[in-house]
């Protein structure tokens, strides 16, 4: 079965020893981000209409088959705009609509808050979870006297954060962009200040 999504290229790297490209595309859905991670054997699938290879942060329409693994069918340039409430990605022409199919039909208890704060990293612990390894992070807001501890887990399906997690410094201040659900953060991006 084929699926089509709109997303942003977050990781594209040639795996020399394996002979394929590793591609990760972030797809913004209502109040969350889905990562499509795949191996691409045919380099021509990674070229845009002008013949250039796609770059990081390019916005694309991706068509793929999904069985046990995700297999790329096609990748093409597209302009994407995001809903200001839920950050659902959709083609630019659709943004003229007032209602968003991402957040307008979602039950209020499933909605989450977009979080963009400077936070101090209190701990960063590598752990083995049921299906994958991950980094368990504990963070606190840096500006206020609030001592509330927020928790996040970084998994390999978020490669732009996961590959840097080993170098995170406890006690350092980071800008954290995430979806917040009470004290649990679903991290989209984290950068040291």
PDB file of C-alpha atoms in Angstrom:
ATOM      1  CA  UNK A   1       0.000   0.000   0.000  1.00  0.00           C
ATOM      2  CA  UNK A   2       1.311   3.466  -0.924  1.00  0.00           C
ATOM      3  CA  UNK A   3       1.205   6.504   1.346  1.00  0.00           C
ATOM      4  CA  UNK A   4       1.929  10.165   0.619  1.00  0.00           C
ATOM      5  CA  UNK A   5       3.018  12.733   3.211  1.00  0.00           C
ATOM      6  CA  UNK A   6       4.444  16.255   3.234  1.00  0.00           C
ATOM      7  CA  UNK A   7       7.611  16.717   5.234  1.00  0.00           C
ATOM      8  CA  UNK A   8      11.074  18.159   5.704  1.00  0.00           C
ATOM      9  CA  UNK A   9      14.361  16.373   4.943  1.00  0.00           C
ATOM     10  CA  UNK A  10      16.133  16.058   8.303  1.00  0.00           C
ATOM     11  CA  UNK A  11      18.894  13.574   7.535  1.00  0.00           C
ATOM     12  CA  UNK A  12      20.456  12.501   4.240  1.00  0.00           C
ATOM     13  CA  UNK A  13      23.766  10.702   4.265  1.00  0.00           C
ATOM     14  CA  UNK A  14      25.501   8.139   2.059  1.00  0.00           C
ATOM     15  CA  UNK A  15      26.430   4.960   3.945  1.00  0.00           C
ATOM     16  CA  UNK A  16      29.723   4.096   2.194  1.00  0.00           C
ATOM     17  CA  UNK A  17      30.137   0.618   3.689  1.00  0.00           C
ATOM     18  CA  UNK A  18      26.530  -0.395   2.882  1.00  0.00           C
ATOM     19  CA  UNK A  19      26.115   1.295  -0.506  1.00  0.00           C
ATOM     20  CA  UNK A  20      22.866   3.150   0.179  1.00  0.00           C
ATOM     21  CA  UNK A  21      21.630   6.563   1.342  1.00  0.00           C
ATOM     22  CA  UNK A  22      20.056   6.956   4.776  1.00  0.00           C
ATOM     23  CA  UNK A  23      17.077   9.345   4.554  1.00  0.00           C
ATOM     24  CA  UNK A  24      14.918  10.703   7.378  1.00  0.00           C
ATOM     25  CA  UNK A  25      11.915  12.948   6.727  1.00  0.00           C
ATOM     26  CA  UNK A  26      10.027  14.743   9.518  1.00  0.00           C
ATOM     27  CA  UNK A  27       6.277  14.911   8.870  1.00  0.00           C
ATOM     28  CA  UNK A  28       4.355  17.416  10.993  1.00  0.00           C
ATOM     29  CA  UNK A  29       0.998  16.026  12.064  1.00  0.00           C
ATOM     30  CA  UNK A  30      -1.459  17.636  14.454  1.00  0.00           C
ATOM     31  CA  UNK A  31       0.447  18.232  17.715  1.00  0.00           C
ATOM     32  CA  UNK A  32       3.226  15.760  16.917  1.00  0.00           C
ATOM     33  CA  UNK A  33       6.026  14.949  14.507  1.00  0.00           C
ATOM     34  CA  UNK A  34       6.353  11.601  12.712  1.00  0.00           C
ATOM     35  CA  UNK A  35       9.750  10.517  11.360  1.00  0.00           C
ATOM     36  CA  UNK A  36       9.998   8.430   8.193  1.00  0.00           C
ATOM     37  CA  UNK A  37      13.344   6.666   8.199  1.00  0.00           C
ATOM     38  CA  UNK A  38      14.426   4.694   5.134  1.00  0.00           C
ATOM     39  CA  UNK A  39      17.358   3.341   3.143  1.00  0.00           C
ATOM     40  CA  UNK A  40      17.475   4.463  -0.499  1.00  0.00           C
ATOM     41  CA  UNK A  41      19.492   2.434  -2.987  1.00  0.00           C
ATOM     42  CA  UNK A  42      18.735   4.507  -6.114  1.00  0.00           C
ATOM     43  CA  UNK A  43      20.358   7.943  -5.988  1.00  0.00           C
ATOM     44  CA  UNK A  44      18.081   9.269  -8.760  1.00  0.00           C
ATOM     45  CA  UNK A  45      15.139   9.110  -6.318  1.00  0.00           C
ATOM     46  CA  UNK A  46      16.927  11.751  -4.219  1.00  0.00           C
ATOM     47  CA  UNK A  47      17.113  14.382  -6.964  1.00  0.00           C
ATOM     48  CA  UNK A  48      14.719  17.311  -7.358  1.00  0.00           C
ATOM     49  CA  UNK A  49      13.271  18.599 -10.646  1.00  0.00           C
ATOM     50  CA  UNK A  50      16.446  20.587 -11.433  1.00  0.00           C
ATOM     51  CA  UNK A  51      18.596  17.461 -11.051  1.00  0.00           C
ATOM     52  CA  UNK A  52      20.203  18.493  -7.742  1.00  0.00           C
ATOM     53  CA  UNK A  53      20.235  16.198  -4.728  1.00  0.00           C
ATOM     54  CA  UNK A  54      17.803  17.235  -1.999  1.00  0.00           C
ATOM     55  CA  UNK A  55      19.397  19.095   0.924  1.00  0.00           C
ATOM     56  CA  UNK A  56      18.642  19.210   4.637  1.00  0.00           C
ATOM     57  CA  UNK A  57      15.549  21.277   5.467  1.00  0.00           C
ATOM     58  CA  UNK A  58      14.098  20.950   1.928  1.00  0.00           C
ATOM     59  CA  UNK A  59      10.312  20.541   2.035  1.00  0.00           C
ATOM     60  CA  UNK A  60       9.099  17.556   0.035  1.00  0.00           C
ATOM     61  CA  UNK A  61       6.138  15.383  -0.902  1.00  0.00           C
ATOM     62  CA  UNK A  62       7.181  11.804  -0.189  1.00  0.00           C
ATOM     63  CA  UNK A  63       5.406   8.747  -1.579  1.00  0.00           C
ATOM     64  CA  UNK A  64       6.368   5.437  -0.013  1.00  0.00           C
ATOM     65  CA  UNK A  65       5.351   1.823   0.570  1.00  0.00           C
ATOM     66  CA  UNK A  66       5.283   0.587   4.121  1.00  0.00           C
ATOM     67  CA  UNK A  67       5.420  -3.081   5.023  1.00  0.00           C
ATOM     68  CA  UNK A  68       8.091  -4.256   7.417  1.00  0.00           C
ATOM     69  CA  UNK A  69      10.309  -1.397   6.176  1.00  0.00           C
ATOM     70  CA  UNK A  70       9.596   1.904   4.474  1.00  0.00           C
ATOM     71  CA  UNK A  71      10.497   1.932   0.756  1.00  0.00           C
ATOM     72  CA  UNK A  72      10.759   5.248  -1.092  1.00  0.00           C
ATOM     73  CA  UNK A  73       8.693   5.496  -4.297  1.00  0.00           C
ATOM     74  CA  UNK A  74       9.163   9.205  -5.104  1.00  0.00           C
ATOM     75  CA  UNK A  75      10.292  12.488  -3.638  1.00  0.00           C
ATOM     76  CA  UNK A  76       9.375  15.894  -5.070  1.00  0.00           C
ATOM     77  CA  UNK A  77       9.708  19.575  -4.147  1.00  0.00           C
ATOM     78  CA  UNK A  78       6.681  21.193  -2.565  1.00  0.00           C
ATOM     79  CA  UNK A  79       5.988  24.378  -0.613  1.00  0.00           C
ATOM     80  CA  UNK A  80       4.633  23.614   2.852  1.00  0.00           C
ATOM     81  CA  UNK A  81       3.064  25.960   5.363  1.00  0.00           C
ATOM     82  CA  UNK A  82       2.181  25.026   8.901  1.00  0.00           C
ATOM     83  CA  UNK A  83      -0.974  25.610  10.939  1.00  0.00           C
ATOM     84  CA  UNK A  84      -0.169  28.198  13.632  1.00  0.00           C
ATOM     85  CA  UNK A  85      -2.051  26.158  16.249  1.00  0.00           C
ATOM     86  CA  UNK A  86      -1.075  22.511  15.736  1.00  0.00           C
ATOM     87  CA  UNK A  87       1.800  22.881  13.203  1.00  0.00           C
ATOM     88  CA  UNK A  88       0.138  20.450  10.788  1.00  0.00           C
ATOM     89  CA  UNK A  89       2.008  20.696   7.467  1.00  0.00           C
ATOM     90  CA  UNK A  90      -0.013  21.233   4.312  1.00  0.00           C
ATOM     91  CA  UNK A  91       0.515  22.589   0.839  1.00  0.00           C
ATOM     92  CA  UNK A  92       0.609  26.353   0.517  1.00  0.00           C
ATOM     93  CA  UNK A  93      -2.612  26.585  -1.503  1.00  0.00           C
ATOM     94  CA  UNK A  94      -4.557  24.901   1.307  1.00  0.00           C
ATOM     95  CA  UNK A  95      -3.518  27.513   3.877  1.00  0.00           C
ATOM     96  CA  UNK A  96      -6.157  29.868   2.523  1.00  0.00           C
ATOM     97  CA  UNK A  97      -8.706  27.684   4.298  1.00  0.00           C
ATOM     98  CA  UNK A  98      -9.726  28.886   7.739  1.00  0.00           C
ATOM     99  CA  UNK A  99     -10.147  25.464   9.323  1.00  0.00           C
ATOM    100  CA  UNK A 100      -7.242  23.048   9.696  1.00  0.00           C
ATOM    101  CA  UNK A 101      -7.922  19.362   9.214  1.00  0.00           C
ATOM    102  CA  UNK A 102      -5.225  18.666  11.801  1.00  0.00           C
ATOM    103  CA  UNK A 103      -6.570  20.511  14.827  1.00  0.00           C
ATOM    104  CA  UNK A 104     -10.219  21.291  14.065  1.00  0.00           C
ATOM    105  CA  UNK A 105     -11.383  17.688  14.381  1.00  0.00           C
ATOM    106  CA  UNK A 106      -9.145  16.699  17.293  1.00  0.00           C
ATOM    107  CA  UNK A 107     -10.608  16.221  20.748  1.00  0.00           C
ATOM    108  CA  UNK A 108      -9.425  18.903  23.213  1.00  0.00           C
ATOM    109  CA  UNK A 109      -7.811  16.367  25.576  1.00  0.00           C
ATOM    110  CA  UNK A 110      -5.531  15.189  22.742  1.00  0.00           C
ATOM    111  CA  UNK A 111      -4.245  18.684  21.974  1.00  0.00           C
ATOM    112  CA  UNK A 112      -0.789  19.579  23.246  1.00  0.00           C
ATOM    113  CA  UNK A 113       1.116  22.786  23.784  1.00  0.00           C
ATOM    114  CA  UNK A 114       4.070  23.792  21.606  1.00  0.00           C
ATOM    115  CA  UNK A 115       6.980  24.403  23.963  1.00  0.00           C
ATOM    116  CA  UNK A 116       9.948  26.678  23.162  1.00  0.00           C
ATOM    117  CA  UNK A 117      12.000  27.483  26.274  1.00  0.00           C
ATOM    118  CA  UNK A 118      15.551  27.776  27.573  1.00  0.00           C
ATOM    119  CA  UNK A 119      16.144  24.868  29.931  1.00  0.00           C
ATOM    120  CA  UNK A 120      18.975  23.488  32.069  1.00  0.00           C
ATOM    121  CA  UNK A 121      19.866  19.841  31.482  1.00  0.00           C
ATOM    122  CA  UNK A 122      19.779  18.095  34.872  1.00  0.00           C
ATOM    123  CA  UNK A 123      20.587  14.578  33.618  1.00  0.00           C
ATOM    124  CA  UNK A 124      21.169  12.682  30.385  1.00  0.00           C
ATOM    125  CA  UNK A 125      21.159   8.918  30.790  1.00  0.00           C
ATOM    126  CA  UNK A 126      21.419   6.329  28.002  1.00  0.00           C
ATOM    127  CA  UNK A 127      18.869   3.566  28.579  1.00  0.00           C
ATOM    128  CA  UNK A 128      17.666   0.437  26.854  1.00  0.00           C
ATOM    129  CA  UNK A 129      13.919   0.465  26.327  1.00  0.00           C
ATOM    130  CA  UNK A 130      11.752  -2.393  25.113  1.00  0.00           C
ATOM    131  CA  UNK A 131      12.347  -1.893  21.370  1.00  0.00           C
ATOM    132  CA  UNK A 132      15.228   0.568  21.201  1.00  0.00           C
ATOM    133  CA  UNK A 133      17.925   2.425  23.038  1.00  0.00           C
ATOM    134  CA  UNK A 134      17.283   6.019  24.006  1.00  0.00           C
ATOM    135  CA  UNK A 135      18.475   8.933  26.096  1.00  0.00           C
ATOM    136  CA  UNK A 136      16.426   9.839  29.164  1.00  0.00           C
ATOM    137  CA  UNK A 137      16.657  13.615  29.743  1.00  0.00           C
ATOM    138  CA  UNK A 138      15.585  15.606  32.786  1.00  0.00           C
ATOM    139  CA  UNK A 139      15.301  19.369  32.223  1.00  0.00           C
ATOM    140  CA  UNK A 140      14.309  22.429  34.254  1.00  0.00           C
ATOM    141  CA  UNK A 141      13.331  25.918  33.124  1.00  0.00           C
ATOM    142  CA  UNK A 142      16.366  28.201  33.409  1.00  0.00           C
ATOM    143  CA  UNK A 143      14.834  31.693  33.639  1.00  0.00           C
ATOM    144  CA  UNK A 144      12.242  31.244  36.363  1.00  0.00           C
ATOM    145  CA  UNK A 145      12.683  29.926  39.870  1.00  0.00           C
ATOM    146  CA  UNK A 146      10.446  27.025  38.866  1.00  0.00           C
ATOM    147  CA  UNK A 147      11.998  23.718  39.956  1.00  0.00           C
ATOM    148  CA  UNK A 148       9.565  21.552  37.984  1.00  0.00           C
ATOM    149  CA  UNK A 149      11.445  18.751  36.274  1.00  0.00           C
ATOM    150  CA  UNK A 150      10.407  17.912  32.715  1.00  0.00           C
ATOM    151  CA  UNK A 151      11.228  14.538  31.192  1.00  0.00           C
ATOM    152  CA  UNK A 152      12.055  13.683  27.583  1.00  0.00           C
ATOM    153  CA  UNK A 153      13.284  10.523  25.875  1.00  0.00           C
ATOM    154  CA  UNK A 154      15.269  10.804  22.649  1.00  0.00           C
ATOM    155  CA  UNK A 155      15.060   7.764  20.352  1.00  0.00           C
ATOM    156  CA  UNK A 156      17.003   6.984  17.129  1.00  0.00           C
ATOM    157  CA  UNK A 157      13.929   7.841  15.000  1.00  0.00           C
ATOM    158  CA  UNK A 158      14.790  11.512  15.725  1.00  0.00           C
ATOM    159  CA  UNK A 159      18.348  11.388  14.314  1.00  0.00           C
ATOM    160  CA  UNK A 160      19.155  15.109  14.309  1.00  0.00           C
ATOM    161  CA  UNK A 161      18.835  15.087  18.128  1.00  0.00           C
ATOM    162  CA  UNK A 162      19.830  11.473  18.870  1.00  0.00           C
ATOM    163  CA  UNK A 163      23.284  11.665  17.246  1.00  0.00           C
ATOM    164  CA  UNK A 164      24.137  14.700  19.406  1.00  0.00           C
ATOM    165  CA  UNK A 165      22.689  13.380  22.692  1.00  0.00           C
ATOM    166  CA  UNK A 166      25.947  11.669  23.625  1.00  0.00           C
ATOM    167  CA  UNK A 167      27.601  15.117  23.746  1.00  0.00           C
ATOM    168  CA  UNK A 168      24.944  16.856  25.869  1.00  0.00           C
ATOM    169  CA  UNK A 169      26.450  18.468  28.979  1.00  0.00           C
ATOM    170  CA  UNK A 170      24.677  18.223  32.313  1.00  0.00           C
ATOM    171  CA  UNK A 171      24.286  21.718  33.788  1.00  0.00           C
ATOM    172  CA  UNK A 172      24.375  23.442  30.388  1.00  0.00           C
ATOM    173  CA  UNK A 173      21.486  25.564  29.107  1.00  0.00           C
ATOM    174  CA  UNK A 174      19.646  24.463  25.965  1.00  0.00           C
ATOM    175  CA  UNK A 175      16.878  25.908  23.822  1.00  0.00           C
ATOM    176  CA  UNK A 176      14.245  23.165  23.687  1.00  0.00           C
ATOM    177  CA  UNK A 177      11.469  23.007  21.094  1.00  0.00           C
ATOM    178  CA  UNK A 178       8.981  20.275  21.925  1.00  0.00           C
ATOM    179  CA  UNK A 179       5.369  19.261  22.309  1.00  0.00           C
ATOM    180  CA  UNK A 180       4.453  19.376  25.993  1.00  0.00           C
ATOM    181  CA  UNK A 181       1.965  17.097  27.694  1.00  0.00           C
ATOM    182  CA  UNK A 182       2.086  17.980  31.410  1.00  0.00           C
ATOM    183  CA  UNK A 183       5.723  17.240  32.412  1.00  0.00           C
ATOM    184  CA  UNK A 184       6.499  15.029  29.424  1.00  0.00           C
ATOM    185  CA  UNK A 185       8.258  16.601  26.429  1.00  0.00           C
ATOM    186  CA  UNK A 186       8.256  15.201  22.897  1.00  0.00           C
ATOM    187  CA  UNK A 187      11.449  16.923  21.708  1.00  0.00           C
ATOM    188  CA  UNK A 188      11.624  18.230  18.158  1.00  0.00           C
ATOM    189  CA  UNK A 189      14.911  20.150  18.469  1.00  0.00           C
ATOM    190  CA  UNK A 190      17.394  20.950  21.228  1.00  0.00           C
ATOM    191  CA  UNK A 191      20.395  23.280  20.875  1.00  0.00           C
ATOM    192  CA  UNK A 192      22.958  24.455  23.400  1.00  0.00           C
ATOM    193  CA  UNK A 193      23.018  28.208  24.056  1.00  0.00           C
TER     194      UNK A 193
END
